[in-house]
Coordinates of C-alpha atoms in Angstrom, one line a residue:
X1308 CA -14.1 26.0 72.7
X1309 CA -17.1 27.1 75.0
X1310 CA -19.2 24.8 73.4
X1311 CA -17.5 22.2 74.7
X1312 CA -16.8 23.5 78.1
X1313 CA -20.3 23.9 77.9
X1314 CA -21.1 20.3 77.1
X1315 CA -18.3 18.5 78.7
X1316 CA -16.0 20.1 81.2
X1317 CA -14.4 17.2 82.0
X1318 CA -13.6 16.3 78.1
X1319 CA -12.4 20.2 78.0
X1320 CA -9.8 20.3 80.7
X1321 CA -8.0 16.9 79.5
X1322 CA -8.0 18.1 75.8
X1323 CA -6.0 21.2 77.4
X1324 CA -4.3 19.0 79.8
X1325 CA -3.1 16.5 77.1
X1326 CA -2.5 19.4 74.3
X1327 CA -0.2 20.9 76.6
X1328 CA 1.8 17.5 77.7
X1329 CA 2.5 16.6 73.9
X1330 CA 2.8 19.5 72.5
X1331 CA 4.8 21.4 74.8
X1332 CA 7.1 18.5 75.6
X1333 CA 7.7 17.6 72.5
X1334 CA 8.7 21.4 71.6
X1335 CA 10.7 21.4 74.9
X1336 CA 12.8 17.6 74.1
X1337 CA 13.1 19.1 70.1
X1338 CA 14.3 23.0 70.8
X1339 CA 14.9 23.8 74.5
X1340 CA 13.3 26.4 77.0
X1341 CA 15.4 28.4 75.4
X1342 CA 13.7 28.5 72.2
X1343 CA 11.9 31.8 71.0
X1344 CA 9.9 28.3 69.0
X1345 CA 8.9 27.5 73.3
X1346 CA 8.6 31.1 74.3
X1347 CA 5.9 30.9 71.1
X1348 CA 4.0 28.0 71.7
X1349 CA 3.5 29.1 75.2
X1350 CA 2.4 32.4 74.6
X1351 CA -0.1 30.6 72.2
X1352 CA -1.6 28.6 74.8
X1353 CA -1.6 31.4 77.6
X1354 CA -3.0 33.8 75.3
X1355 CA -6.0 30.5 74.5
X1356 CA -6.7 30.4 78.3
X1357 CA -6.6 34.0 79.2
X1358 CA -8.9 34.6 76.4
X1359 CA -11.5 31.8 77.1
X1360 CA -11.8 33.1 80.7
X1361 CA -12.0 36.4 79.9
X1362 CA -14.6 36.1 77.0
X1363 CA -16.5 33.3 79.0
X1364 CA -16.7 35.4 82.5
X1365 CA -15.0 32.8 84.4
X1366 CA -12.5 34.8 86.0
X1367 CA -13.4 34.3 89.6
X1368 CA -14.2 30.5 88.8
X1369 CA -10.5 29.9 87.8
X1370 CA -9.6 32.2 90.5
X1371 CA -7.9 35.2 88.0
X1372 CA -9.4 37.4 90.9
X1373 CA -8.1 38.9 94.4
X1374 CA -8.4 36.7 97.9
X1375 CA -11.2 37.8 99.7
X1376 CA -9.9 37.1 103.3
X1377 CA -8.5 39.4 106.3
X1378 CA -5.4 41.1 105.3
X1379 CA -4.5 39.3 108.6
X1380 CA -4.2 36.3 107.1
X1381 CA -1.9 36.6 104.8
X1382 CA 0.6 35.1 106.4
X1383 CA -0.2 31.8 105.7
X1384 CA 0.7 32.3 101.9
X1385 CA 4.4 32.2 103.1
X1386 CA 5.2 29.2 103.3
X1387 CA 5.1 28.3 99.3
X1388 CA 6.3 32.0 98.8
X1389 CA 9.4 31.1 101.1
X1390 CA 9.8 27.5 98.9
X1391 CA 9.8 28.9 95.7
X1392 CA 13.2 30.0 96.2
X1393 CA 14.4 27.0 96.8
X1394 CA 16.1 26.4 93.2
X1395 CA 18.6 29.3 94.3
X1396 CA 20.1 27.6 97.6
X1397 CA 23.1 26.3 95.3
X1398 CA 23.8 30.1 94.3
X1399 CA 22.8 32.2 91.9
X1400 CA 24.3 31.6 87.9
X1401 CA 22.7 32.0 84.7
X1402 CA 21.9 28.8 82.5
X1403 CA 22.0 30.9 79.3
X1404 CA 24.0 34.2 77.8
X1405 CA 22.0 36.9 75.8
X1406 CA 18.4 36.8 74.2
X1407 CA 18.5 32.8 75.2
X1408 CA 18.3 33.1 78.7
X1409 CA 15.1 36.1 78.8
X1410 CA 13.6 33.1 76.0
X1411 CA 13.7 30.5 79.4
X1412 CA 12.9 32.8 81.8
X1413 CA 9.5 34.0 79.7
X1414 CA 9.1 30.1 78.8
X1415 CA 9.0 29.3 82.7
X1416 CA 6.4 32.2 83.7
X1417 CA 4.4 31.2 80.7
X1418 CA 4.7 27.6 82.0
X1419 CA 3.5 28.3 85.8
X1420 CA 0.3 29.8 84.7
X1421 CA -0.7 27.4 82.0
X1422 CA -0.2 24.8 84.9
X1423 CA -2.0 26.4 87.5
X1424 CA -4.6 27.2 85.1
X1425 CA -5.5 23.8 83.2
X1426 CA -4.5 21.2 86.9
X1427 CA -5.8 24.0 89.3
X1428 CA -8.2 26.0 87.6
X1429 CA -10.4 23.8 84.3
X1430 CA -9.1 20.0 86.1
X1431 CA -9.4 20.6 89.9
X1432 CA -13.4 22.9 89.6
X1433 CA -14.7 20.1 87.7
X1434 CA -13.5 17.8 90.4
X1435 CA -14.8 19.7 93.1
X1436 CA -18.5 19.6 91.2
X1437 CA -18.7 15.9 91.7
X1438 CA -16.4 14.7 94.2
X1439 CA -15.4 15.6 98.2
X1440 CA -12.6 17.7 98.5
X1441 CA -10.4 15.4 99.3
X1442 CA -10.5 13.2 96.4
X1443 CA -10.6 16.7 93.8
X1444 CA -7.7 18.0 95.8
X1445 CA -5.7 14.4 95.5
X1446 CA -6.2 13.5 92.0
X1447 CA -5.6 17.5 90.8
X1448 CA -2.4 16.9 92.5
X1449 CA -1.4 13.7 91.5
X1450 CA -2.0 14.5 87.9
X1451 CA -0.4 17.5 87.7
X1452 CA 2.5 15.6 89.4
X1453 CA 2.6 12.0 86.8
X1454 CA 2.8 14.8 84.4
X1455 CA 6.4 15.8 84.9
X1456 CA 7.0 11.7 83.1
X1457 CA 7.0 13.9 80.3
X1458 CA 10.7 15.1 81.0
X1459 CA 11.8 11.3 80.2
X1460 CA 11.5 12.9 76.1
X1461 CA 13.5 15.9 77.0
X1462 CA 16.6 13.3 78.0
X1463 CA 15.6 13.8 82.1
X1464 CA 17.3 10.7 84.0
X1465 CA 14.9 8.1 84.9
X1466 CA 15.7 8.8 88.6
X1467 CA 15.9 12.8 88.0
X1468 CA 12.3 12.2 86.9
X1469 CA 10.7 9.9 89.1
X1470 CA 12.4 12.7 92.2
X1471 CA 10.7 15.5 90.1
X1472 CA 6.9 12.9 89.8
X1473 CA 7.0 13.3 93.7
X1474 CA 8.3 16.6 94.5
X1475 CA 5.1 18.1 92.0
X1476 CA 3.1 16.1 93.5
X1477 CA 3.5 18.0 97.0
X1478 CA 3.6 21.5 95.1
X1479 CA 0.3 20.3 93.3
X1480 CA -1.2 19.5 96.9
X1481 CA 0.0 22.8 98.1
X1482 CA -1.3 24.7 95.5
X1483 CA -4.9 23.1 95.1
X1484 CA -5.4 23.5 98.8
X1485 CA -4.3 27.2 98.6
X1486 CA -6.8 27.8 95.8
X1487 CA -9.7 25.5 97.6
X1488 CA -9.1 27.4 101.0
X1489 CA -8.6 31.1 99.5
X1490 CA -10.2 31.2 96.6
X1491 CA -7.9 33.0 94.3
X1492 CA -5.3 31.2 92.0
X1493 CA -3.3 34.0 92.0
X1494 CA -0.9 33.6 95.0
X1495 CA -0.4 29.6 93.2
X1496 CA 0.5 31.8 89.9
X1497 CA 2.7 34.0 90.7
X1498 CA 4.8 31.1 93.5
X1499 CA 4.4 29.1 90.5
X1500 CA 5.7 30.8 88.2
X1501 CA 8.7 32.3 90.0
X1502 CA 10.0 29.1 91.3
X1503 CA 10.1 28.0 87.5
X1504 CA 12.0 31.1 86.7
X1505 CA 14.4 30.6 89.5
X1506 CA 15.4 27.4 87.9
X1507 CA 17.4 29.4 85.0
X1508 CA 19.3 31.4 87.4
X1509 CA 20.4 28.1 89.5
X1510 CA 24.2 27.7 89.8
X1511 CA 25.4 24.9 88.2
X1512 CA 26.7 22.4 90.5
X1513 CA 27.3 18.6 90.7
X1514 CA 26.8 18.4 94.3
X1515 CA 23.1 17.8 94.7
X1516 CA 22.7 17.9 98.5
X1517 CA 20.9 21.1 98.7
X1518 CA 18.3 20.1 95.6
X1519 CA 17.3 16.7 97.8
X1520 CA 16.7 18.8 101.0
X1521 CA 14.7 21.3 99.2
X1522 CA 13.1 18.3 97.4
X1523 CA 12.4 16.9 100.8
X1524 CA 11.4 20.3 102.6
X1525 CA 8.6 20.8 99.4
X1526 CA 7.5 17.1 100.8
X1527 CA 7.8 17.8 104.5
X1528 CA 6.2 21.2 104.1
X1529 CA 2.9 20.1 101.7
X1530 CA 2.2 17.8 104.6
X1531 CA 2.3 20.1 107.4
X1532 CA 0.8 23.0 105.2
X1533 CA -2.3 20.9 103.7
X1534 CA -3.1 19.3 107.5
X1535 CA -2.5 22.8 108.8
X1536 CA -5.0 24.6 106.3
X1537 CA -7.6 22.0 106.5
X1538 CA -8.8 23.3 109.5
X1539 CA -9.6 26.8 107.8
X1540 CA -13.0 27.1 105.9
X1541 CA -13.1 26.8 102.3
X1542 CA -13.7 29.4 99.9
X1543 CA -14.3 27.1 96.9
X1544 CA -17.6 24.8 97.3
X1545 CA -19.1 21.9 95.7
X1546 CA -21.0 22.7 92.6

C-alpha cells in the first residue's frame, strides 16, 4: 500500500475511493446498515486507513491531529456542528430495535471517517499539490457529492438521490474548506460522523418539509460559510 502512495497518490486515493463505492454499496443495497456484515466491512476499511496513516506518519497530512488556531476562533466550527443535527428536526425515533440499531449507528460513524478520510484527506492533498485551491476544494467536493449515485443500488428514489448528489455536495464544500482553512480533519470527522448517526434516530414521517429546508439550509449555509472562510488564511498549502 505505501508503495503505491509512494509512486502514485493520485492512483492510491481512487483505488480507496472506488473500493469503498462498490464495495460498501454493494454490501449496503445486499444487507442493510444494519448488518453486523456492514458494521464488518467498515471496520475493515477504517482499521486499513487508520493503520496506513499511522504506520506511514501522515497523521498531520490527513489532518488526524488538533487545530492549531486561537481558542478564539472556534467559533466558526459551529455552523456545521449546528447542521449536523439537522436529521432530528422531524423528532427523535429509532429506525431499528435491539443489537440492529447499535449495528447502524457504528456503520454510520465508521462511514463519516472513511469519507472524510479518502474525499478530504488521500483525494483533496493530492489536489491541493497540483492545482489552486479552488479547483482542489471544487472537485473534492463534487466527487464526494456524485458519490451518493451509489444509493440508486440500495433502491434510493431517483429524485431522493439526485436531492442527496446536491445536498453532499455542499457538506463536501463545507468540509474541504474547514480542513484547508484549519488544518485538522477532525472537527469534519466527528460533524461527519454524527450527522450520519443522527439519521438512525430520525422519526419516521411522510411529511418531508423539514428534510427540504434542512436540505436547503446545508445549501444556503455552504455558500455563506465557504465565502465567509475564504477570507481567513489557510493552514493547508500547496505542495
Amino acid at each position: 500500500m505505501k508503495k503505491l502512495y509512494e509512486k502514485n497518490e493520485l492512483l492510491f486515493a481512487i483505488l480507496w475511493i472506488v473500493a469503498y463505492v462498490v464495495i460498501a454499496g454493494t454490501v449496503r443495497g445486499n444487507f442493510g446498515d444494519e448488518s453486523v456484515i456492514m458494521t464488518a466491512v467498515l471496520a475493515v476499511f477504517a482499521v486499513g486507513i487508520f493503520a496506513f496513516v499511522k504506520l506511514s506518519h501522515l497523521e498531520e497530512r490527513y489532518g488526524l491531529c488538533k487545530w492549531k488556531g486561537k481558542a478564539a476562533d472556534y467559533w466558526f466550527f459551529i455552523p456545521p456542528l449546528i447542521l449536523m443535527t439537522g436529521n432530528l428536526w422531524r423528532g427523535i425515533g429509532m429506525e431499528y430495535s435491539g443489537a440492529a440499531q447499535i449495528f447502524a449507528v457504528v456503520s454510520m460513524l465508521l462511514t463519516g471517517f472513511i469519507e472524510e478520510m479518502i474525499f478530504r484527506g488521500f483525494l483533496f492533498r493530492f489536489l491541493l499539490k497540483k492545482d489552486p485551491a479552488p479547483v482542489a476544494i471544487t472537485i473534492s467536493a463534487v466527487t464526494f457529492g456524485i458519490g451518493h449515485i451509489v444509493n440508486l443500488f440500495t433502491g434510493q428514489t431517483s429524485l431522493e438521490t439526485v436531492i442527496q448528489v446536491f445536498y453532499a455536495i455542499a457538506w463536501g464544500f463545507i468540509f474541504t474548506v474547514v480542513f484547508y482553512k484549519s488544518g485538522s480533519l477532525l472537527i469534519c470527522i466527528i460533524a461527519h460522523s454524527l450527522n450520519n448517526a443522527f439519521s438512525k434516530f430520525n422519526a419516521e414521517s411522510e411529511d418531508m418539509t423539514l428534510v427540504y429546508i434542512y436540505m436547503g439550509a446545508s445549501i444556503v449555509t455552504a455558500i455563506i460559510y465557504c465565502a465567509y472562510l475564504s477570507r481567513k488564511p489557510a493552514a493547508l498549502k500547496n505542495e
